[in-house]
PDB file of C-alpha atoms in Angstrom:
ATOM      1  CA  MET E   1     120.421  85.084  82.397  1.00 66.00           C
ATOM      2  CA  PRO E   2     123.365  87.415  83.137  1.00 70.00           C
ATOM      3  CA  ARG E   3     123.690  90.631  81.184  1.00 76.00           C
ATOM      4  CA  GLN E   4     126.954  91.188  79.395  1.00 80.00           C
ATOM      5  CA  THR E   5     128.326  94.656  78.724  1.00 79.00           C
ATOM      6  CA  SER E   6     130.511  94.845  75.658  1.00 79.00           C
ATOM      7  CA  VAL E   7     133.630  96.988  75.844  1.00 86.00           C
ATOM      8  CA  ALA E   8     135.215  98.096  72.574  1.00 88.00           C
ATOM      9  CA  LYS E   9     138.896  97.365  72.081  1.00 90.00           C
ATOM     10  CA  PRO E  10     141.066  99.900  70.187  1.00 86.00           C
ATOM     11  CA  GLY E  11     141.782  97.536  67.275  1.00 86.00           C
ATOM     12  CA  SER E  12     138.280  96.106  66.899  1.00 88.00           C
ATOM     13  CA  VAL E  13     136.383  99.316  66.103  1.00 90.00           C
ATOM     14  CA  LYS E  14     135.222  99.643  62.493  1.00 91.00           C
ATOM     15  CA  GLN E  15     135.364 103.255  61.311  1.00 93.00           C
ATOM     16  CA  ALA E  16     133.113 104.495  58.513  1.00 95.00           C
ATOM     17  CA  TRP E  17     133.259 107.725  56.503  1.00 96.00           C
ATOM     18  CA  HIS E  18     130.397 110.250  56.581  1.00 96.00           C
ATOM     19  CA  HIS E  19     129.767 113.227  54.295  1.00 96.00           C
ATOM     20  CA  VAL E  20     128.042 116.473  55.300  1.00 96.00           C
ATOM     21  CA  ASP E  21     127.029 119.166  52.819  1.00 96.00           C
ATOM     22  CA  ALA E  22     126.942 122.300  54.991  1.00 95.00           C
ATOM     23  CA  GLU E  23     125.105 124.473  52.467  1.00 95.00           C
ATOM     24  CA  GLY E  24     122.277 126.296  54.244  1.00 95.00           C
ATOM     25  CA  LYS E  25     122.765 124.410  57.529  1.00 96.00           C
ATOM     26  CA  VAL E  26     122.932 126.139  60.938  1.00 96.00           C
ATOM     27  CA  LEU E  27     126.456 125.960  62.393  1.00 96.00           C
ATOM     28  CA  GLY E  28     125.646 124.903  65.966  1.00 95.00           C
ATOM     29  CA  ARG E  29     123.069 122.278  65.038  1.00 95.00           C
ATOM     30  CA  ILE E  30     125.297 120.609  62.490  1.00 96.00           C
ATOM     31  CA  ALA E  31     128.313 120.811  64.837  1.00 97.00           C
ATOM     32  CA  THR E  32     126.540 118.811  67.561  1.00 97.00           C
ATOM     33  CA  LYS E  33     125.657 116.020  65.137  1.00 96.00           C
ATOM     34  CA  ILE E  34     129.187 115.891  63.734  1.00 97.00           C
ATOM     35  CA  ALA E  35     130.758 115.899  67.215  1.00 97.00           C
ATOM     36  CA  THR E  36     128.519 112.969  68.200  1.00 97.00           C
ATOM     37  CA  VAL E  37     129.692 110.977  65.181  1.00 97.00           C
ATOM     38  CA  LEU E  38     133.368 111.860  65.783  1.00 97.00           C
ATOM     39  CA  MET E  39     133.098 110.616  69.386  1.00 96.00           C
ATOM     40  CA  GLY E  40     131.250 107.458  68.335  1.00 95.00           C
ATOM     41  CA  LYS E  41     128.228 108.044  70.562  1.00 95.00           C
ATOM     42  CA  HIS E  42     125.925 107.058  67.706  1.00 93.00           C
ATOM     43  CA  LYS E  43     127.202 103.452  67.892  1.00 92.00           C
ATOM     44  CA  PRO E  44     125.918 100.823  70.335  1.00 89.00           C
ATOM     45  CA  GLU E  45     129.479  99.724  71.177  1.00 88.00           C
ATOM     46  CA  TYR E  46     130.508 103.227  72.378  1.00 92.00           C
ATOM     47  CA  THR E  47     133.212 103.103  75.037  1.00 92.00           C
ATOM     48  CA  PRO E  48     134.374 106.402  76.605  1.00 92.00           C
ATOM     49  CA  HIS E  49     138.094 105.558  76.789  1.00 93.00           C
ATOM     50  CA  VAL E  50     138.365 104.181  73.207  1.00 93.00           C
ATOM     51  CA  ASP E  51     138.195 106.160  69.961  1.00 93.00           C
ATOM     52  CA  CYS E  52     135.004 104.626  68.515  1.00 93.00           C
ATOM     53  CA  GLY E  53     134.181 107.528  66.203  1.00 94.00           C
ATOM     54  CA  ASP E  54     133.954 107.730  62.438  1.00 96.00           C
ATOM     55  CA  PHE E  55     135.577 110.039  59.894  1.00 97.00           C
ATOM     56  CA  VAL E  56     133.535 113.078  58.787  1.00 97.00           C
ATOM     57  CA  VAL E  57     134.022 115.091  55.581  1.00 97.00           C
ATOM     58  CA  VAL E  58     132.334 118.524  55.522  1.00 97.00           C
ATOM     59  CA  THR E  59     131.984 120.374  52.206  1.00 96.00           C
ATOM     60  CA  ASN E  60     130.662 123.863  51.354  1.00 96.00           C
ATOM     61  CA  ALA E  61     131.891 125.326  54.634  1.00 96.00           C
ATOM     62  CA  GLU E  62     131.572 128.870  53.266  1.00 95.00           C
ATOM     63  CA  LYS E  63     127.784 128.440  52.848  1.00 96.00           C
ATOM     64  CA  ILE E  64     127.060 127.656  56.502  1.00 95.00           C
ATOM     65  CA  VAL E  65     124.482 129.833  58.290  1.00 96.00           C
ATOM     66  CA  LEU E  66     124.636 131.590  61.658  1.00 96.00           C
ATOM     67  CA  THR E  67     121.271 132.513  63.168  1.00 95.00           C
ATOM     68  CA  GLY E  68     120.333 135.920  64.551  1.00 95.00           C
ATOM     69  CA  LYS E  69     123.075 138.557  64.696  1.00 96.00           C
ATOM     70  CA  LYS E  70     125.841 136.083  65.565  1.00 94.00           C
ATOM     71  CA  ALA E  71     127.682 136.646  62.284  1.00 94.00           C
ATOM     72  CA  VAL E  72     128.135 140.340  63.113  1.00 96.00           C
ATOM     73  CA  GLN E  73     128.356 140.254  66.924  1.00 96.00           C
ATOM     74  CA  LYS E  74     130.311 137.078  67.675  1.00 94.00           C
ATOM     75  CA  GLN E  75     134.080 137.329  67.409  1.00 94.00           C
ATOM     76  CA  MET E  76     136.856 134.790  67.086  1.00 92.00           C
ATOM     77  CA  LEU E  77     139.835 135.466  69.318  1.00 91.00           C
ATOM     78  CA  SER E  78     143.381 134.499  68.373  1.00 88.00           C
ATOM     79  CA  TYR E  79     146.788 135.241  69.821  1.00 91.00           C
ATOM     80  CA  VAL E  80     150.238 135.811  68.434  1.00 89.00           C
ATOM     81  CA  TYR E  81     152.547 135.609  71.424  1.00 88.00           C
ATOM     82  CA  TYR E  82     154.014 139.076  71.073  1.00 92.00           C
ATOM     83  CA  PRO E  83     153.010 142.233  72.938  1.00 93.00           C
ATOM     84  CA  GLY E  84     149.771 143.497  71.438  1.00 91.00           C
ATOM     85  CA  GLY E  85     149.285 140.245  69.526  1.00 92.00           C
ATOM     86  CA  GLN E  86     145.641 139.685  70.395  1.00 94.00           C
ATOM     87  CA  LYS E  87     143.429 139.626  67.289  1.00 93.00           C
ATOM     88  CA  LEU E  88     139.638 139.818  67.173  1.00 94.00           C
ATOM     89  CA  GLU E  89     137.693 139.089  64.005  1.00 95.00           C
ATOM     90  CA  THR E  90     133.942 138.778  63.463  1.00 96.00           C
ATOM     91  CA  TYR E  91     132.511 135.514  62.192  1.00 95.00           C
ATOM     92  CA  GLU E  92     131.128 137.350  59.163  1.00 95.00           C
ATOM     93  CA  SER E  93     134.602 138.351  57.969  1.00 95.00           C
ATOM     94  CA  MET E  94     136.039 134.924  58.921  1.00 94.00           C
ATOM     95  CA  LEU E  95     133.413 133.161  56.797  1.00 94.00           C
ATOM     96  CA  LYS E  96     134.370 135.352  53.833  1.00 94.00           C
ATOM     97  CA  ARG E  97     138.129 135.040  54.310  1.00 94.00           C
ATOM     98  CA  ARG E  98     138.685 131.517  55.723  1.00 94.00           C
ATOM     99  CA  PRO E  99     135.480 129.547  56.461  1.00 95.00           C
ATOM    100  CA  THR E 100     137.053 126.196  57.416  1.00 96.00           C
ATOM    101  CA  PRO E 101     138.455 127.283  60.837  1.00 95.00           C
ATOM    102  CA  VAL E 102     135.012 128.565  61.858  1.00 95.00           C
ATOM    103  CA  VAL E 103     133.458 125.125  61.307  1.00 96.00           C
ATOM    104  CA  GLU E 104     136.438 123.255  62.799  1.00 97.00           C
ATOM    105  CA  HIS E 105     136.427 125.503  65.879  1.00 95.00           C
ATOM    106  CA  ALA E 106     132.712 124.951  66.522  1.00 96.00           C
ATOM    107  CA  ILE E 107     133.062 121.169  66.279  1.00 97.00           C
ATOM    108  CA  THR E 108     136.340 120.651  68.139  1.00 97.00           C
ATOM    109  CA  ARG E 109     135.116 122.696  71.115  1.00 96.00           C
ATOM    110  CA  MET E 110     132.406 120.022  71.587  1.00 97.00           C
ATOM    111  CA  LEU E 111     134.957 117.190  71.796  1.00 97.00           C
ATOM    112  CA  PRO E 112     136.821 116.113  74.948  1.00 96.00           C
ATOM    113  CA  LYS E 113     139.844 118.223  75.869  1.00 96.00           C
ATOM    114  CA  THR E 114     142.231 115.242  76.104  1.00 96.00           C
ATOM    115  CA  LYS E 115     144.587 113.222  73.907  1.00 96.00           C
ATOM    116  CA  LEU E 116     141.581 111.197  72.816  1.00 96.00           C
ATOM    117  CA  GLY E 117     139.708 114.369  71.846  1.00 96.00           C
ATOM    118  CA  ARG E 118     142.641 115.538  69.731  1.00 97.00           C
ATOM    119  CA  ALA E 119     142.684 112.155  67.989  1.00 96.00           C
ATOM    120  CA  MET E 120     138.954 112.537  67.297  1.00 96.00           C
ATOM    121  CA  ALA E 121     139.494 116.025  65.872  1.00 97.00           C
ATOM    122  CA  LYS E 122     142.020 114.655  63.368  1.00 97.00           C
ATOM    123  CA  LYS E 123     139.230 112.604  61.797  1.00 97.00           C
ATOM    124  CA  LEU E 124     137.371 115.785  60.814  1.00 97.00           C
ATOM    125  CA  LYS E 125     138.011 117.034  57.271  1.00 97.00           C
ATOM    126  CA  VAL E 126     136.518 120.426  56.321  1.00 97.00           C
ATOM    127  CA  TYR E 127     136.648 121.846  52.775  1.00 97.00           C
ATOM    128  CA  LYS E 128     135.597 125.164  51.280  1.00 95.00           C
ATOM    129  CA  GLY E 129     133.891 123.988  48.085  1.00 92.00           C
ATOM    130  CA  ASP E 130     132.270 120.835  46.711  1.00 93.00           C
ATOM    131  CA  LYS E 131     135.562 119.152  45.874  1.00 93.00           C
ATOM    132  CA  HIS E 132     137.417 116.927  48.333  1.00 94.00           C
ATOM    133  CA  PRO E 133     140.105 114.239  47.972  1.00 94.00           C
ATOM    134  CA  HIS E 134     138.144 111.513  49.822  1.00 92.00           C
ATOM    135  CA  THR E 135     136.093 110.226  46.881  1.00 89.00           C
ATOM    136  CA  ASP E 136     137.653 106.754  47.085  1.00 90.00           C
ATOM    137  CA  HIS E 137     135.901 106.075  50.437  1.00 89.00           C
ATOM    138  CA  ASP E 138     132.281 104.978  50.694  1.00 89.00           C
ATOM    139  CA  LEU E 139     130.831 108.203  52.094  1.00 90.00           C
ATOM    140  CA  LEU E 140     127.579 107.811  54.048  1.00 90.00           C
ATOM    141  CA  PRO E 141     125.313 110.896  54.099  1.00 90.00           C
ATOM    142  CA  LEU E 142     124.934 112.644  57.435  1.00 87.00           C
ATOM    143  CA  CYS E 143     122.581 115.559  58.264  1.00 74.00           C
ATOM    144  CA  LYS E 144     120.376 115.601  55.177  1.00 68.00           C
TER     145      LYS E 144
END
């Protein structure tokens, strides 16, 4: 009996919506699970050159936890393309000021650095509090 390998086609992939409550969760551990779902590697019909991933909604981004001294020691680097435009900011101050880029940055760095990876990153929705505008979708829990 010959074995058949199924290859997903771009129009045939069914995409679900997942919800993650980030309150009290460790940033790196939750980011790996979310990146896996965004890429679609949790599905049996995963195909590397097709966007098989699902949508992910992350709430309570400001309540995420960094282990050890990472909140104080680790810094986020950004550039404004002017002389002297390099900015360094600790994760502790970023989580107080704008927590959503910290979570988005951790997850998108785990995705492929291609057009397909940018399309996967667009399916990630991160929000500061409990409220989000995606209540009309059937949200499946992820990372309990």
